[in-house]
Amino acid sequence: MKILICNKNLKKLHTGTSRNVYEQIRYFVSKGFEVHIAAESLDLESLKLFGAIPHKTLRLPWLSGYKRRAFFSKQCDKIKEKIKPRLTIGHGDYQNPDIHCIHNNVHLAYEKIHKKSIPFNNEIYKIHTPIFEDKKFKHIIANSNLAKSDLVSRFNISNSNITVVYPAVNEKKFHKKSESTRKNTRESLHIESNEFLVGLITSGDFNKRGVDIFFNALLSIRKENIKRIKVLLIGEKSIPKDYLSIIEGSEVEKKIVLLPIQDNIEDYFNALDVFILPSRIEEFGRVVAEAMACGCPIITNSDVGSSELATGLAKEFIYSNENTSVISKLIEEIMMNPQISNELSKLSLVNVDFILEKNIYSEFDTVFNTYIKQ
C-alpha cells in the first residue's frame, strides 16, 4: 500500500517541517507502507536510508515564488495520478492532499510579526488561503491548540476536521546526557563552572524568534547578576546590525557566544542552565520540546504552541507577549534558586514524555488509520 508525502523543500534537514516529514516516513515504513516523497529539493541519500522512494520535481528558476509553488503542486497531482497512493499528505505546499499538515498559520504569524493583516498579493497568502477556504481536504493536522484555534475561528472550519498532533521529539537524539558531556560542551564554549549559561537556539529568522526582545531582557538583568551570565545564541553566522545595535557597548555584548546552526544541537541543550524562546509567534516551537527532552528549564510565552506542554511550576515561566519585561526576572529567579532550577529540569523531562517519538505513533494511528481504511 502506497503513501505519498509532498513537501517542496526537504534539503534542509534541521527545519521543523523536514523533521516532521521524516517522522512520518519512519512511522509509515514501520507499518509496512511503501512511502513516496515528492519534493523540489531533497537529500536523496537520506530518504533512501529511511526507506522512502523519492520523486524529485522540476524547478523552473524563472518562475516567481507563487507560480513556482503552484507548479510544484501540479507536479504532485501528476505523481499522485501515476502512483495512485492510498493516502496523500501535504505540508503546506501541495494544494490537493487528503490530509494537510499545517506547520505555519501564515495569517496569524503575519499579524503577530507585522501588526497588520497579510496582503492579498502575498505569495504565501495566495497558496495557503485557498486550502482553508475551499475545504477540499479530508482532514487537517495542526501542531498545537494555538494553531487549531486560529484555523477554526478564522476560516470557520469544524473542530472535528482538525486534530492536534504535537510534533514528536526523537528521544534517541534528544535526551539528558552525562555530566561529563555537559562539562565538555561548556568547556568548548569557554564557560566557567560558576557561570550561568542562557541559550536561544533557532533555525534563523531573528525577527520572528524575538532576538530583539531577548537582548532587551538581558539588558534589564541586574549588574551583579549579569557578571556571571554567558549567552549562547545559535542560528546565524553573524548578528545583524539592527540587533547588534541593541547591545552594542554593553556588558551583554561581551557575554554573547554566537554559533551557526549545529548538527549536534542536543549537546548544546544539555550545556544550558536555561533555554529561552521569546518568539512573537511559534505555531509549535519544536526547539522548546527538544530542549525539554534534554532536561533544560524553559522560559517562553503563550504565543508559542509548545508552551501548552507546561504543567505545574513550569507554567509560571510561561509569560505573555504583552509583558516581555518579566523575562529578566524569570531568568534571575532560575539563576538564584537552584531548587527551582532542579524542579524545572525534572518537569521538562516529565512534560515532554508523551510526545517522544516512541509514544507519538498512537496519535498517528488515530488520524491516519481513519482515512487509510476508507
CSV table of C-alpha atoms in Angstrom, one decimal:
chain,number,residue,atom,x,y,z
A,1,MET,CA,0.0,0.0,0.0
A,2,LYS,CA,1.4,3.4,-1.0
A,3,ILE,CA,1.6,6.7,0.9
A,4,LEU,CA,2.6,9.9,-0.9
A,5,ILE,CA,4.1,12.8,1.2
A,6,CYS,CA,4.6,16.1,-0.5
A,7,ASN,CA,6.9,18.9,0.7
A,8,LYS,CA,8.7,21.3,-1.6
A,9,ASN,CA,11.9,21.7,0.4
A,10,LEU,CA,13.4,18.6,2.1
A,11,LYS,CA,17.0,19.6,1.6
A,12,LYS,CA,17.3,21.5,5.0
A,13,LEU,CA,17.0,18.7,7.4
A,14,HIS,CA,17.2,20.9,10.5
A,15,THR,CA,13.8,22.7,9.9
A,16,GLY,CA,10.7,21.6,11.8
A,17,THR,CA,8.8,20.7,8.7
A,18,SER,CA,11.6,18.5,7.4
A,19,ARG,CA,11.8,16.7,10.7
A,20,ASN,CA,8.0,16.2,10.7
A,21,VAL,CA,8.2,14.6,7.3
A,22,TYR,CA,10.9,12.2,8.4
A,23,GLU,CA,8.9,11.3,11.5
A,24,GLN,CA,6.0,10.3,9.1
A,25,ILE,CA,8.4,8.4,6.9
A,26,ARG,CA,9.7,6.4,9.9
A,27,TYR,CA,6.1,5.8,11.0
A,28,PHE,CA,4.7,4.6,7.7
A,29,VAL,CA,7.8,2.5,6.9
A,30,SER,CA,7.5,0.8,10.3
A,31,LYS,CA,3.9,-0.1,9.5
A,32,GLY,CA,4.9,-1.7,6.2
A,33,PHE,CA,3.8,1.0,3.8
A,34,GLU,CA,5.6,1.9,0.6
A,35,VAL,CA,6.4,5.6,1.2
A,36,HIS,CA,6.8,8.0,-1.7
A,37,ILE,CA,8.2,11.5,-1.3
A,38,ALA,CA,7.6,14.4,-3.7
A,39,ALA,CA,10.0,17.4,-3.3
A,40,GLU,CA,11.7,20.0,-5.3
A,41,SER,CA,14.9,19.8,-3.3
A,42,LEU,CA,15.8,16.8,-1.2
A,43,ASP,CA,18.5,14.7,0.3
A,44,LEU,CA,18.4,11.5,-1.9
A,45,GLU,CA,20.8,9.5,0.3
A,46,SER,CA,18.9,10.4,3.5
A,47,LEU,CA,15.5,9.5,2.0
A,48,LYS,CA,16.7,6.1,0.7
A,49,LEU,CA,18.3,5.4,4.1
A,50,PHE,CA,15.0,5.9,5.7
A,51,GLY,CA,13.3,3.6,3.2
A,52,ALA,CA,11.4,6.2,1.1
A,53,ILE,CA,11.1,6.4,-2.6
A,54,PRO,CA,12.0,9.9,-3.8
A,55,HIS,CA,10.3,11.8,-6.7
A,56,LYS,CA,12.3,15.0,-7.5
A,57,THR,CA,10.1,17.6,-9.0
A,58,LEU,CA,11.3,20.0,-11.7
A,59,ARG,CA,12.3,23.5,-10.6
A,60,LEU,CA,11.9,26.3,-13.1
A,61,PRO,CA,14.1,29.2,-11.9
A,62,TRP,CA,12.3,31.8,-13.9
A,63,LEU,CA,9.1,31.3,-12.1
A,64,SER,CA,8.1,33.6,-9.3
A,65,GLY,CA,7.5,32.3,-5.7
A,66,TYR,CA,3.8,31.9,-6.1
A,67,LYS,CA,4.0,30.4,-9.6
A,68,ARG,CA,6.8,28.1,-8.6
A,69,ARG,CA,4.7,26.7,-5.7
A,70,ALA,CA,1.7,26.3,-8.0
A,71,PHE,CA,3.9,24.4,-10.4
A,72,PHE,CA,5.1,22.2,-7.6
A,73,SER,CA,1.5,21.5,-6.7
A,74,LYS,CA,0.6,20.5,-10.3
A,75,GLN,CA,3.6,18.1,-10.4
A,76,CYS,CA,2.4,16.5,-7.2
A,77,ASP,CA,-1.0,16.0,-8.8
A,78,LYS,CA,0.7,14.1,-11.7
A,79,ILE,CA,2.7,11.9,-9.3
A,80,LYS,CA,-0.4,11.2,-7.3
A,81,GLU,CA,-2.2,10.2,-10.5
A,82,LYS,CA,0.7,8.0,-11.6
A,83,ILE,CA,1.4,6.0,-8.4
A,84,LYS,CA,-2.2,6.0,-7.0
A,85,PRO,CA,-1.4,6.2,-3.3
A,86,ARG,CA,-3.9,5.1,-0.7
A,87,LEU,CA,-3.2,8.4,1.2
A,88,THR,CA,-1.6,11.7,0.2
A,89,ILE,CA,-0.2,14.0,2.8
A,90,GLY,CA,0.8,17.7,2.2
A,91,HIS,CA,2.9,20.0,4.3
A,92,GLY,CA,1.6,23.4,3.1
A,93,ASP,CA,3.0,23.5,-0.4
A,94,TYR,CA,0.6,21.0,-2.1
A,95,GLN,CA,-3.0,22.1,-2.7
A,96,ASN,CA,-4.8,18.8,-3.1
A,97,PRO,CA,-3.7,16.2,-0.5
A,98,ASP,CA,-6.1,14.1,1.6
A,99,ILE,CA,-4.5,15.4,4.8
A,100,HIS,CA,-2.9,18.8,5.3
A,101,CYS,CA,-0.2,19.0,8.0
A,102,ILE,CA,-0.2,22.7,8.8
A,103,HIS,CA,3.1,24.0,10.3
A,104,ASN,CA,2.6,27.7,9.8
A,105,ASN,CA,-0.6,29.8,10.3
A,106,VAL,CA,0.6,32.4,7.9
A,107,HIS,CA,-2.2,34.8,8.5
A,108,LEU,CA,-1.8,34.7,12.3
A,109,ALA,CA,2.0,34.9,12.0
A,110,TYR,CA,2.0,37.9,9.8
A,111,GLU,CA,-0.4,39.7,12.2
A,112,LYS,CA,1.8,38.9,15.2
A,113,ILE,CA,5.1,39.9,13.5
A,114,HIS,CA,3.9,42.9,11.4
A,115,LYS,CA,0.9,44.1,13.4
A,116,LYS,CA,-1.3,44.2,10.3
A,117,SER,CA,-3.2,41.7,8.1
A,118,ILE,CA,-1.3,39.8,5.4
A,119,PRO,CA,-1.7,41.4,2.0
A,120,PHE,CA,-3.9,39.6,-0.6
A,121,ASN,CA,-1.0,39.7,-3.1
A,122,ASN,CA,1.4,38.0,-0.7
A,123,GLU,CA,2.6,34.7,-2.3
A,124,ILE,CA,2.1,32.7,0.9
A,125,TYR,CA,-1.4,34.1,1.3
A,126,LYS,CA,-2.3,33.0,-2.2
A,127,ILE,CA,-1.0,29.5,-1.6
A,128,HIS,CA,-2.5,28.9,1.9
A,129,THR,CA,-5.8,30.8,1.8
A,130,PRO,CA,-7.5,28.5,-0.8
A,131,ILE,CA,-6.5,25.4,1.2
A,132,PHE,CA,-8.7,26.6,4.1
A,133,GLU,CA,-11.5,28.4,2.2
A,134,ASP,CA,-12.1,25.7,-0.4
A,135,LYS,CA,-12.2,22.9,2.2
A,136,LYS,CA,-11.3,20.2,-0.3
A,137,PHE,CA,-9.3,18.3,2.3
A,138,LYS,CA,-10.4,15.2,4.2
A,139,HIS,CA,-8.6,16.4,7.4
A,140,ILE,CA,-6.1,18.8,8.9
A,141,ILE,CA,-3.4,18.1,11.4
A,142,ALA,CA,-2.4,21.2,13.4
A,143,ASN,CA,0.7,21.2,15.5
A,144,SER,CA,-0.8,22.9,18.6
A,145,ASN,CA,-4.1,24.1,20.1
A,146,LEU,CA,-2.9,27.6,19.3
A,147,ALA,CA,-2.8,26.8,15.6
A,148,LYS,CA,-6.1,24.9,15.6
A,149,SER,CA,-8.0,27.6,17.4
A,150,ASP,CA,-6.8,30.2,14.8
A,151,LEU,CA,-7.9,28.0,11.9
A,152,VAL,CA,-11.3,27.2,13.4
A,153,SER,CA,-12.1,30.9,14.1
A,154,ARG,CA,-10.5,32.4,11.0
A,155,PHE,CA,-11.9,30.0,8.4
A,156,ASN,CA,-14.9,28.5,10.1
A,157,ILE,CA,-13.5,25.0,9.9
A,158,SER,CA,-15.3,22.5,12.1
A,159,ASN,CA,-13.4,21.4,15.2
A,160,SER,CA,-13.9,17.8,14.2
A,161,ASN,CA,-12.0,18.4,10.9
A,162,ILE,CA,-8.8,19.3,12.7
A,163,THR,CA,-6.7,17.1,15.0
A,164,VAL,CA,-3.8,18.4,17.1
A,165,VAL,CA,-0.8,16.2,16.9
A,166,TYR,CA,2.3,17.8,18.5
A,167,PRO,CA,5.5,17.3,16.6
A,168,ALA,CA,7.4,14.4,18.0
A,169,VAL,CA,10.8,14.6,19.6
A,170,ASN,CA,13.4,11.9,18.6
A,171,GLU,CA,14.4,10.6,22.0
A,172,LYS,CA,17.4,8.8,20.5
A,173,LYS,CA,19.0,12.2,19.7
A,174,PHE,CA,17.4,14.5,22.3
A,175,HIS,CA,17.8,13.2,25.9
A,176,LYS,CA,19.6,14.2,29.1
A,177,LYS,CA,23.3,13.4,28.7
A,178,SER,CA,26.0,12.7,31.2
A,179,GLU,CA,27.6,15.4,33.4
A,180,SER,CA,30.9,14.8,31.6
A,181,THR,CA,29.3,15.6,28.2
A,182,ARG,CA,27.7,18.8,29.7
A,183,LYS,CA,31.1,19.8,31.1
A,184,ASN,CA,33.0,19.1,27.8
A,185,THR,CA,30.5,21.2,25.8
A,186,ARG,CA,30.6,24.1,28.3
A,187,GLU,CA,34.4,24.0,28.2
A,188,SER,CA,34.4,24.1,24.4
A,189,LEU,CA,32.4,27.3,24.7
A,190,HIS,CA,34.7,28.7,27.4
A,191,ILE,CA,32.0,28.7,30.1
A,192,GLU,CA,33.3,28.6,33.6
A,193,SER,CA,31.7,26.2,36.1
A,194,ASN,CA,30.2,29.1,38.1
A,195,GLU,CA,28.8,30.8,35.1
A,196,PHE,CA,25.1,30.6,34.2
A,197,LEU,CA,24.5,29.8,30.6
A,198,VAL,CA,21.4,31.3,29.0
A,199,GLY,CA,20.5,29.9,25.5
A,200,LEU,CA,18.4,30.9,22.5
A,201,ILE,CA,18.8,28.3,19.7
A,202,THR,CA,16.9,28.8,16.4
A,203,SER,CA,17.0,27.8,12.8
A,204,GLY,CA,17.2,31.5,11.9
A,205,ASP,CA,14.6,34.4,11.4
A,206,PHE,CA,15.7,36.5,14.3
A,207,ASN,CA,12.7,38.8,13.9
A,208,LYS,CA,10.1,36.0,14.4
A,209,ARG,CA,12.1,34.5,17.2
A,210,GLY,CA,12.3,37.8,19.1
A,211,VAL,CA,16.1,38.2,19.4
A,212,ASP,CA,15.5,41.9,20.0
A,213,ILE,CA,13.2,41.0,22.9
A,214,PHE,CA,15.8,38.6,24.2
A,215,PHE,CA,18.6,41.2,24.0
A,216,ASN,CA,16.4,43.9,25.8
A,217,ALA,CA,15.6,41.4,28.5
A,218,LEU,CA,19.3,40.7,29.1
A,219,LEU,CA,20.0,44.4,29.4
A,220,SER,CA,17.4,44.5,32.2
A,221,ILE,CA,19.2,41.9,34.3
A,222,ARG,CA,20.9,43.4,37.4
A,223,LYS,CA,24.6,44.2,37.1
A,224,GLU,CA,25.7,41.9,39.9
A,225,ASN,CA,23.9,39.0,38.1
A,226,ILE,CA,24.9,39.8,34.5
A,227,LYS,CA,28.6,39.4,35.6
A,228,ARG,CA,28.3,35.6,35.8
A,229,ILE,CA,25.9,35.1,32.9
A,230,LYS,CA,27.0,33.9,29.5
A,231,VAL,CA,24.7,33.8,26.5
A,232,LEU,CA,24.7,31.2,23.8
A,233,LEU,CA,23.0,32.3,20.6
A,234,ILE,CA,22.7,29.7,17.8
A,235,GLY,CA,21.1,30.2,14.4
A,236,GLU,CA,23.2,32.7,12.3
A,237,LYS,CA,26.9,33.2,11.4
A,238,SER,CA,26.7,36.9,12.4
A,239,ILE,CA,24.3,39.2,14.3
A,240,PRO,CA,22.5,41.6,12.0
A,241,LYS,CA,23.3,45.3,12.7
A,242,ASP,CA,19.7,46.1,13.8
A,243,TYR,CA,20.0,43.6,16.6
A,244,LEU,CA,23.6,44.2,17.5
A,245,SER,CA,22.9,47.9,18.0
A,246,ILE,CA,20.6,47.0,20.9
A,247,ILE,CA,23.5,45.6,23.0
A,248,GLU,CA,26.4,47.4,21.4
A,249,GLY,CA,28.9,48.7,24.0
A,250,SER,CA,27.0,47.0,26.9
A,251,GLU,CA,28.2,44.3,29.2
A,252,VAL,CA,25.8,41.9,27.4
A,253,GLU,CA,27.6,42.2,24.1
A,254,LYS,CA,30.8,40.8,25.8
A,255,LYS,CA,28.8,37.8,27.0
A,256,ILE,CA,27.5,36.5,23.7
A,257,VAL,CA,28.8,33.3,22.2
A,258,LEU,CA,27.5,33.1,18.6
A,259,LEU,CA,27.3,29.9,16.6
A,260,PRO,CA,25.7,29.0,13.2
A,261,ILE,CA,23.2,26.1,13.1
A,262,GLN,CA,24.8,23.0,14.6
A,263,ASP,CA,24.3,19.3,13.8
A,264,ASN,CA,24.9,18.2,17.4
A,265,ILE,CA,22.4,20.7,18.9
A,266,GLU,CA,21.5,18.3,21.6
A,267,ASP,CA,24.9,18.7,23.3
A,268,TYR,CA,24.3,22.5,23.5
A,269,PHE,CA,20.8,22.0,25.1
A,270,ASN,CA,22.5,19.8,27.7
A,271,ALA,CA,25.0,22.5,28.4
A,272,LEU,CA,22.4,25.2,29.1
A,273,ASP,CA,21.2,26.4,32.5
A,274,VAL,CA,18.0,27.8,30.9
A,275,PHE,CA,16.6,27.9,27.4
A,276,ILE,CA,14.6,30.9,26.2
A,277,LEU,CA,12.4,31.2,23.2
A,278,PRO,CA,10.9,34.7,23.1
A,279,SER,CA,9.2,34.3,19.7
A,280,ARG,CA,6.5,36.7,18.5
A,281,ILE,CA,4.7,33.7,17.3
A,282,GLU,CA,5.6,30.0,17.0
A,283,GLU,CA,2.8,27.6,16.0
A,284,PHE,CA,4.6,24.9,17.9
A,285,GLY,CA,8.3,25.6,18.5
A,286,ARG,CA,10.0,22.2,18.3
A,287,VAL,CA,13.2,23.6,19.7
A,288,VAL,CA,11.4,24.1,23.1
A,289,ALA,CA,10.3,20.5,23.2
A,290,GLU,CA,13.8,19.3,22.2
A,291,ALA,CA,15.4,21.4,25.0
A,292,MET,CA,12.8,19.9,27.4
A,293,ALA,CA,13.8,16.4,26.4
A,294,CYS,CA,17.4,17.3,27.4
A,295,GLY,CA,16.2,18.3,30.8
A,296,CYS,CA,16.6,22.1,30.3
A,297,PRO,CA,14.5,24.6,32.2
A,298,ILE,CA,12.3,26.6,29.8
A,299,ILE,CA,11.2,30.2,29.6
A,300,THR,CA,8.8,31.0,26.7
A,301,ASN,CA,5.5,32.7,26.1
A,302,SER,CA,1.9,31.8,25.4
A,303,ASP,CA,2.2,32.6,21.7
A,304,VAL,CA,4.5,29.6,21.4
A,305,GLY,CA,2.5,26.4,20.8
A,306,SER,CA,4.8,24.2,22.8
A,307,SER,CA,4.1,26.3,25.9
A,308,GLU,CA,1.0,24.1,26.1
A,309,LEU,CA,3.2,21.2,27.3
A,310,ALA,CA,4.0,23.1,30.6
A,311,THR,CA,2.4,21.9,33.8
A,312,GLY,CA,2.9,22.8,37.5
A,313,LEU,CA,5.8,25.1,38.3
A,314,ALA,CA,6.8,25.2,34.6
A,315,LYS,CA,3.6,27.2,33.8
A,316,GLU,CA,4.9,30.1,36.0
A,317,PHE,CA,7.7,30.6,33.5
A,318,ILE,CA,5.3,31.0,30.5
A,319,TYR,CA,4.8,34.7,30.1
A,320,SER,CA,2.6,36.9,27.9
A,321,ASN,CA,4.0,38.7,24.9
A,322,GLU,CA,2.1,41.7,26.4
A,323,ASN,CA,4.5,41.7,29.3
A,324,THR,CA,8.0,40.9,28.0
A,325,SER,CA,9.6,42.9,30.8
A,326,VAL,CA,9.2,39.9,33.1
A,327,ILE,CA,11.7,37.8,31.2
A,328,SER,CA,14.7,39.2,33.0
A,329,LYS,CA,13.1,38.5,36.4
A,330,LEU,CA,12.3,34.9,35.3
A,331,ILE,CA,16.0,34.4,34.3
A,332,GLU,CA,17.2,35.7,37.6
A,333,GLU,CA,14.7,33.6,39.5
A,334,ILE,CA,16.1,30.4,38.0
A,335,MET,CA,19.6,31.6,38.3
A,336,MET,CA,19.3,32.5,42.1
A,337,ASN,CA,17.3,29.4,43.1
A,338,PRO,CA,18.9,26.0,42.4
A,339,GLN,CA,15.9,24.2,43.9
A,340,ILE,CA,13.6,25.9,41.3
A,341,SER,CA,16.1,25.1,38.5
A,342,ASN,CA,16.2,21.4,39.5
A,343,GLU,CA,12.4,21.2,39.7
A,344,LEU,CA,12.0,22.8,36.3
A,345,SER,CA,14.6,20.4,34.8
A,346,LYS,CA,12.7,17.4,36.2
A,347,LEU,CA,9.4,18.9,34.9
A,348,SER,CA,10.8,19.4,31.4
A,349,LEU,CA,11.5,15.7,31.2
A,350,VAL,CA,8.1,14.7,32.5
A,351,ASN,CA,6.1,17.2,30.4
A,352,VAL,CA,7.7,16.2,27.1
A,353,ASP,CA,7.5,12.4,27.6
A,354,PHE,CA,4.1,11.9,25.8
A,355,ILE,CA,5.4,13.5,22.6
A,356,LEU,CA,8.6,11.5,22.4
A,357,GLU,CA,8.6,9.6,19.1
A,358,LYS,CA,8.2,6.3,20.8
A,359,ASN,CA,5.0,7.5,22.3
A,360,ILE,CA,3.5,9.5,19.4
A,361,TYR,CA,2.8,6.7,16.9
A,362,SER,CA,-0.6,6.1,18.6
A,363,GLU,CA,-1.5,9.7,17.7
A,364,PHE,CA,-0.6,9.0,14.1
A,365,ASP,CA,-2.7,5.8,14.2
A,366,THR,CA,-5.8,7.6,15.3
A,367,VAL,CA,-5.6,10.2,12.5
A,368,PHE,CA,-4.2,8.2,9.5
A,369,ASN,CA,-6.0,4.9,10.0
A,370,THR,CA,-9.4,6.6,9.6
A,371,TYR,CA,-8.5,7.7,6.1
A,372,ILE,CA,-6.4,4.7,5.0
A,373,LYS,CA,-9.3,2.4,5.7
A,374,GLN,CA,-11.8,4.5,3.7
